[in-house]
Amino acid sequence: VPDPIDEATFARSKLDWGEPARAPHDRWLARTRVLLRLRGERLAPRLAAGDTRSLGAEALGEHGVRASWRLGDGSRLALLACLGPSGLDGLAVPGGQMLHESGADVADALARGSLPPWSAAWFLEEAS
């Protein structure tokens, strides 16, 4: 364990405030801002409307997952994710609008019923 009083420990622990402007940190910062905006504008108001509950989750092959939640206003949030090195095929795409996808190729792949490796997509279906 580094000595917390040692000057070298302090120097190694200081933030480099220039990192957010350099790759790859700039891309992560931009993605985080998009996700926080989506959460604030599209999800938080729905959560405040009442109880949110899980509708369940299921494994899709060895590396995939499908999960969904009923939000407080009655809308449904769904996730499709491929958390491995090989993609998923034969997928039924959740209803509603795609809120966010993890890469530029995800929407095209989902249109063909597949999901690329290491990717995810979030969907929001309005309450009926």
mmCIF file with all atom_site columns, C-alpha atoms in Angstrom:
data_model
loop_
_atom_site.group_PDB
_atom_site.id
_atom_site.type_symbol
_atom_site.label_atom_id
_atom_site.label_alt_id
_atom_site.label_comp_id
_atom_site.label_asym_id
_atom_site.label_entity_id
_atom_site.label_seq_id
_atom_site.pdbx_PDB_ins_code
_atom_site.Cartn_x
_atom_site.Cartn_y
_atom_site.Cartn_z
_atom_site.occupancy
_atom_site.B_iso_or_equiv
_atom_site.pdbx_formal_charge
_atom_site.auth_seq_id
_atom_site.auth_comp_id
_atom_site.auth_asym_id
_atom_site.auth_atom_id
_atom_site.pdbx_PDB_model_num
ATOM 1   C CA . VAL A 1 1   ? 0.000   0.000   0.000   1.00 0.00 ? 1   VAL A CA 1
ATOM 2   C CA . PRO A 1 2   ? 1.479   3.361   -0.971  1.00 0.00 ? 2   PRO A CA 1
ATOM 3   C CA . ASP A 1 3   ? 2.387   5.648   1.908   1.00 0.00 ? 3   ASP A CA 1
ATOM 4   C CA . PRO A 1 4   ? -0.382  8.304   1.954   1.00 0.00 ? 4   PRO A CA 1
ATOM 5   C CA . ILE A 1 5   ? 2.000   10.888  3.390   1.00 0.00 ? 5   ILE A CA 1
ATOM 6   C CA . ASP A 1 6   ? 4.717   10.359  0.771   1.00 0.00 ? 6   ASP A CA 1
ATOM 7   C CA . GLU A 1 7   ? 4.983   13.248  -1.729  1.00 0.00 ? 7   GLU A CA 1
ATOM 8   C CA . ALA A 1 8   ? 5.397   10.751  -4.600  1.00 0.00 ? 8   ALA A CA 1
ATOM 9   C CA . THR A 1 9   ? 2.045   9.131   -3.713  1.00 0.00 ? 9   THR A CA 1
ATOM 10  C CA . PHE A 1 10  ? 0.403   12.547  -3.827  1.00 0.00 ? 10  PHE A CA 1
ATOM 11  C CA . ALA A 1 11  ? 1.980   13.368  -7.201  1.00 0.00 ? 11  ALA A CA 1
ATOM 12  C CA . ARG A 1 12  ? 0.838   10.037  -8.722  1.00 0.00 ? 12  ARG A CA 1
ATOM 13  C CA . SER A 1 13  ? -2.707  10.598  -7.455  1.00 0.00 ? 13  SER A CA 1
ATOM 14  C CA . LYS A 1 14  ? -3.296  14.077  -8.893  1.00 0.00 ? 14  LYS A CA 1
ATOM 15  C CA . LEU A 1 15  ? -5.802  14.357  -11.744 1.00 0.00 ? 15  LEU A CA 1
ATOM 16  C CA . ASP A 1 16  ? -4.553  15.435  -15.152 1.00 0.00 ? 16  ASP A CA 1
ATOM 17  C CA . TRP A 1 17  ? -7.243  17.950  -16.120 1.00 0.00 ? 17  TRP A CA 1
ATOM 18  C CA . GLY A 1 18  ? -6.006  17.924  -19.729 1.00 0.00 ? 18  GLY A CA 1
ATOM 19  C CA . GLU A 1 19  ? -7.081  14.282  -20.252 1.00 0.00 ? 19  GLU A CA 1
ATOM 20  C CA . PRO A 1 20  ? -10.729 15.036  -21.133 1.00 0.00 ? 20  PRO A CA 1
ATOM 21  C CA . ALA A 1 21  ? -9.523  16.877  -24.248 1.00 0.00 ? 21  ALA A CA 1
ATOM 22  C CA . ARG A 1 22  ? -7.365  13.968  -25.494 1.00 0.00 ? 22  ARG A CA 1
ATOM 23  C CA . ALA A 1 23  ? -8.285  10.628  -27.076 1.00 0.00 ? 23  ALA A CA 1
ATOM 24  C CA . PRO A 1 24  ? -9.701  8.289   -25.899 1.00 0.00 ? 24  PRO A CA 1
ATOM 25  C CA . HIS A 1 25  ? -10.907 10.299  -22.906 1.00 0.00 ? 25  HIS A CA 1
ATOM 26  C CA . ASP A 1 26  ? -12.695 12.847  -25.106 1.00 0.00 ? 26  ASP A CA 1
ATOM 27  C CA . ARG A 1 27  ? -14.915 10.114  -26.590 1.00 0.00 ? 27  ARG A CA 1
ATOM 28  C CA . TRP A 1 28  ? -15.768 8.681   -23.167 1.00 0.00 ? 28  TRP A CA 1
ATOM 29  C CA . LEU A 1 29  ? -16.625 12.132  -21.872 1.00 0.00 ? 29  LEU A CA 1
ATOM 30  C CA . ALA A 1 30  ? -18.887 12.797  -24.879 1.00 0.00 ? 30  ALA A CA 1
ATOM 31  C CA . ARG A 1 31  ? -20.634 9.428   -24.426 1.00 0.00 ? 31  ARG A CA 1
ATOM 32  C CA . THR A 1 32  ? -21.122 10.043  -20.708 1.00 0.00 ? 32  THR A CA 1
ATOM 33  C CA . ARG A 1 33  ? -22.686 13.435  -21.432 1.00 0.00 ? 33  ARG A CA 1
ATOM 34  C CA . VAL A 1 34  ? -25.106 11.869  -23.937 1.00 0.00 ? 34  VAL A CA 1
ATOM 35  C CA . LEU A 1 35  ? -26.116 9.151   -21.472 1.00 0.00 ? 35  LEU A CA 1
ATOM 36  C CA . LEU A 1 36  ? -26.620 11.631  -18.629 1.00 0.00 ? 36  LEU A CA 1
ATOM 37  C CA . ARG A 1 37  ? -28.749 13.838  -20.896 1.00 0.00 ? 37  ARG A CA 1
ATOM 38  C CA . LEU A 1 38  ? -30.874 10.828  -21.930 1.00 0.00 ? 38  LEU A CA 1
ATOM 39  C CA . ARG A 1 39  ? -31.307 9.803   -18.324 1.00 0.00 ? 39  ARG A CA 1
ATOM 40  C CA . GLY A 1 40  ? -32.364 13.282  -17.261 1.00 0.00 ? 40  GLY A CA 1
ATOM 41  C CA . GLU A 1 41  ? -34.653 14.051  -20.197 1.00 0.00 ? 41  GLU A CA 1
ATOM 42  C CA . ARG A 1 42  ? -36.169 10.675  -21.095 1.00 0.00 ? 42  ARG A CA 1
ATOM 43  C CA . LEU A 1 43  ? -35.956 8.380   -18.051 1.00 0.00 ? 43  LEU A CA 1
ATOM 44  C CA . ALA A 1 44  ? -35.990 10.387  -14.815 1.00 0.00 ? 44  ALA A CA 1
ATOM 45  C CA . PRO A 1 45  ? -39.458 11.890  -15.396 1.00 0.00 ? 45  PRO A CA 1
ATOM 46  C CA . ARG A 1 46  ? -40.838 8.386   -16.015 1.00 0.00 ? 46  ARG A CA 1
ATOM 47  C CA . LEU A 1 47  ? -39.234 7.042   -12.844 1.00 0.00 ? 47  LEU A CA 1
ATOM 48  C CA . ALA A 1 48  ? -40.753 9.775   -10.703 1.00 0.00 ? 48  ALA A CA 1
ATOM 49  C CA . ALA A 1 49  ? -44.267 8.857   -11.875 1.00 0.00 ? 49  ALA A CA 1
ATOM 50  C CA . GLY A 1 50  ? -44.506 5.712   -9.718  1.00 0.00 ? 50  GLY A CA 1
ATOM 51  C CA . ASP A 1 51  ? -43.067 2.283   -9.054  1.00 0.00 ? 51  ASP A CA 1
ATOM 52  C CA . THR A 1 52  ? -40.518 0.840   -11.465 1.00 0.00 ? 52  THR A CA 1
ATOM 53  C CA . ARG A 1 53  ? -40.191 -2.926  -11.614 1.00 0.00 ? 53  ARG A CA 1
ATOM 54  C CA . SER A 1 54  ? -38.174 -5.494  -13.471 1.00 0.00 ? 54  SER A CA 1
ATOM 55  C CA . LEU A 1 55  ? -40.021 -7.461  -16.117 1.00 0.00 ? 55  LEU A CA 1
ATOM 56  C CA . GLY A 1 56  ? -37.216 -10.005 -16.183 1.00 0.00 ? 56  GLY A CA 1
ATOM 57  C CA . ALA A 1 57  ? -34.021 -10.881 -17.956 1.00 0.00 ? 57  ALA A CA 1
ATOM 58  C CA . GLU A 1 58  ? -32.866 -13.776 -20.067 1.00 0.00 ? 58  GLU A CA 1
ATOM 59  C CA . ALA A 1 59  ? -29.572 -15.045 -21.385 1.00 0.00 ? 59  ALA A CA 1
ATOM 60  C CA . LEU A 1 60  ? -29.151 -15.046 -25.153 1.00 0.00 ? 60  LEU A CA 1
ATOM 61  C CA . GLY A 1 61  ? -26.573 -17.665 -25.985 1.00 0.00 ? 61  GLY A CA 1
ATOM 62  C CA . GLU A 1 62  ? -23.285 -17.557 -24.130 1.00 0.00 ? 62  GLU A CA 1
ATOM 63  C CA . HIS A 1 63  ? -22.708 -13.791 -24.243 1.00 0.00 ? 63  HIS A CA 1
ATOM 64  C CA . GLY A 1 64  ? -26.060 -12.082 -24.710 1.00 0.00 ? 64  GLY A CA 1
ATOM 65  C CA . VAL A 1 65  ? -28.712 -10.665 -22.432 1.00 0.00 ? 65  VAL A CA 1
ATOM 66  C CA . ARG A 1 66  ? -32.188 -9.226  -22.866 1.00 0.00 ? 66  ARG A CA 1
ATOM 67  C CA . ALA A 1 67  ? -33.747 -7.339  -19.938 1.00 0.00 ? 67  ALA A CA 1
ATOM 68  C CA . SER A 1 68  ? -36.722 -5.062  -19.492 1.00 0.00 ? 68  SER A CA 1
ATOM 69  C CA . TRP A 1 69  ? -38.352 -2.852  -16.879 1.00 0.00 ? 69  TRP A CA 1
ATOM 70  C CA . ARG A 1 70  ? -41.801 -1.305  -16.484 1.00 0.00 ? 70  ARG A CA 1
ATOM 71  C CA . LEU A 1 71  ? -41.191 2.338   -15.572 1.00 0.00 ? 71  LEU A CA 1
ATOM 72  C CA . GLY A 1 72  ? -43.328 4.379   -13.207 1.00 0.00 ? 72  GLY A CA 1
ATOM 73  C CA . ASP A 1 73  ? -45.430 5.924   -15.969 1.00 0.00 ? 73  ASP A CA 1
ATOM 74  C CA . GLY A 1 74  ? -46.190 2.525   -17.527 1.00 0.00 ? 74  GLY A CA 1
ATOM 75  C CA . SER A 1 75  ? -43.645 2.745   -20.346 1.00 0.00 ? 75  SER A CA 1
ATOM 76  C CA . ARG A 1 76  ? -41.181 -0.082  -20.925 1.00 0.00 ? 76  ARG A CA 1
ATOM 77  C CA . LEU A 1 77  ? -37.371 0.179   -21.021 1.00 0.00 ? 77  LEU A CA 1
ATOM 78  C CA . ALA A 1 78  ? -35.544 -2.701  -22.706 1.00 0.00 ? 78  ALA A CA 1
ATOM 79  C CA . LEU A 1 79  ? -31.901 -3.652  -23.150 1.00 0.00 ? 79  LEU A CA 1
ATOM 80  C CA . LEU A 1 80  ? -30.297 -5.956  -25.699 1.00 0.00 ? 80  LEU A CA 1
ATOM 81  C CA . ALA A 1 81  ? -26.601 -6.562  -25.114 1.00 0.00 ? 81  ALA A CA 1
ATOM 82  C CA . CYS A 1 82  ? -23.863 -8.759  -26.535 1.00 0.00 ? 82  CYS A CA 1
ATOM 83  C CA . LEU A 1 83  ? -21.107 -9.006  -23.935 1.00 0.00 ? 83  LEU A CA 1
ATOM 84  C CA . GLY A 1 84  ? -18.693 -11.218 -25.785 1.00 0.00 ? 84  GLY A CA 1
ATOM 85  C CA . PRO A 1 85  ? -16.423 -11.609 -28.804 1.00 0.00 ? 85  PRO A CA 1
ATOM 86  C CA . SER A 1 86  ? -19.016 -13.193 -31.098 1.00 0.00 ? 86  SER A CA 1
ATOM 87  C CA . GLY A 1 87  ? -22.214 -11.490 -32.215 1.00 0.00 ? 87  GLY A CA 1
ATOM 88  C CA . LEU A 1 88  ? -25.795 -12.629 -31.701 1.00 0.00 ? 88  LEU A CA 1
ATOM 89  C CA . ASP A 1 89  ? -28.184 -13.625 -34.503 1.00 0.00 ? 89  ASP A CA 1
ATOM 90  C CA . GLY A 1 90  ? -31.896 -14.315 -34.758 1.00 0.00 ? 90  GLY A CA 1
ATOM 91  C CA . LEU A 1 91  ? -32.915 -11.556 -32.360 1.00 0.00 ? 91  LEU A CA 1
ATOM 92  C CA . ALA A 1 92  ? -36.384 -10.111 -31.983 1.00 0.00 ? 92  ALA A CA 1
ATOM 93  C CA . VAL A 1 93  ? -35.927 -6.373  -31.560 1.00 0.00 ? 93  VAL A CA 1
ATOM 94  C CA . PRO A 1 94  ? -37.890 -4.815  -28.675 1.00 0.00 ? 94  PRO A CA 1
ATOM 95  C CA . GLY A 1 95  ? -40.711 -2.447  -29.521 1.00 0.00 ? 95  GLY A CA 1
ATOM 96  C CA . GLY A 1 96  ? -40.474 1.281   -29.197 1.00 0.00 ? 96  GLY A CA 1
ATOM 97  C CA . GLN A 1 97  ? -37.803 3.798   -30.045 1.00 0.00 ? 97  GLN A CA 1
ATOM 98  C CA . MET A 1 98  ? -34.097 3.006   -29.819 1.00 0.00 ? 98  MET A CA 1
ATOM 99  C CA . LEU A 1 99  ? -32.779 5.420   -27.189 1.00 0.00 ? 99  LEU A CA 1
ATOM 100 C CA . HIS A 1 100 ? -29.101 4.616   -27.449 1.00 0.00 ? 100 HIS A CA 1
ATOM 101 C CA . GLU A 1 101 ? -26.784 2.187   -29.160 1.00 0.00 ? 101 GLU A CA 1
ATOM 102 C CA . SER A 1 102 ? -23.175 1.528   -28.338 1.00 0.00 ? 102 SER A CA 1
ATOM 103 C CA . GLY A 1 103 ? -21.835 1.904   -31.881 1.00 0.00 ? 103 GLY A CA 1
ATOM 104 C CA . ALA A 1 104 ? -22.638 3.121   -35.357 1.00 0.00 ? 104 ALA A CA 1
ATOM 105 C CA . ASP A 1 105 ? -23.147 -0.406  -36.708 1.00 0.00 ? 105 ASP A CA 1
ATOM 106 C CA . VAL A 1 106 ? -25.651 -1.529  -34.052 1.00 0.00 ? 106 VAL A CA 1
ATOM 107 C CA . ALA A 1 107 ? -28.825 -0.116  -35.657 1.00 0.00 ? 107 ALA A CA 1
ATOM 108 C CA . ASP A 1 108 ? -28.019 -1.680  -39.043 1.00 0.00 ? 108 ASP A CA 1
ATOM 109 C CA . ALA A 1 109 ? -27.240 -5.039  -37.440 1.00 0.00 ? 109 ALA A CA 1
ATOM 110 C CA . LEU A 1 110 ? -30.466 -4.969  -35.415 1.00 0.00 ? 110 LEU A CA 1
ATOM 111 C CA . ALA A 1 111 ? -32.429 -4.312  -38.601 1.00 0.00 ? 111 ALA A CA 1
ATOM 112 C CA . ARG A 1 112 ? -31.098 -7.708  -39.738 1.00 0.00 ? 112 ARG A CA 1
ATOM 113 C CA . GLY A 1 113 ? -31.915 -9.339  -36.370 1.00 0.00 ? 113 GLY A CA 1
ATOM 114 C CA . SER A 1 114 ? -28.342 -9.457  -35.106 1.00 0.00 ? 114 SER A CA 1
ATOM 115 C CA . LEU A 1 115 ? -26.128 -7.663  -32.622 1.00 0.00 ? 115 LEU A CA 1
ATOM 116 C CA . PRO A 1 116 ? -22.371 -7.128  -33.098 1.00 0.00 ? 116 PRO A CA 1
ATOM 117 C CA . PRO A 1 117 ? -19.832 -8.298  -30.513 1.00 0.00 ? 117 PRO A CA 1
ATOM 118 C CA . TRP A 1 118 ? -19.406 -6.061  -27.467 1.00 0.00 ? 118 TRP A CA 1
ATOM 119 C CA . SER A 1 119 ? -22.466 -3.937  -28.187 1.00 0.00 ? 119 SER A CA 1
ATOM 120 C CA . ALA A 1 120 ? -25.726 -2.876  -26.590 1.00 0.00 ? 120 ALA A CA 1
ATOM 121 C CA . ALA A 1 121 ? -28.936 -1.058  -27.446 1.00 0.00 ? 121 ALA A CA 1
ATOM 122 C CA . TRP A 1 122 ? -31.594 0.518   -25.212 1.00 0.00 ? 122 TRP A CA 1
ATOM 123 C CA . PHE A 1 123 ? -35.247 0.866   -26.269 1.00 0.00 ? 123 PHE A CA 1
ATOM 124 C CA . LEU A 1 124 ? -38.139 2.859   -24.822 1.00 0.00 ? 124 LEU A CA 1
ATOM 125 C CA . GLU A 1 125 ? -41.717 1.866   -25.566 1.00 0.00 ? 125 GLU A CA 1
ATOM 126 C CA . GLU A 1 126 ? -44.347 4.419   -24.575 1.00 0.00 ? 126 GLU A CA 1
ATOM 127 C CA . ALA A 1 127 ? -47.180 3.408   -22.258 1.00 0.00 ? 127 ALA A CA 1
ATOM 128 C CA . SER A 1 128 ? -50.342 2.483   -24.096 1.00 0.00 ? 128 SER A CA 1
#
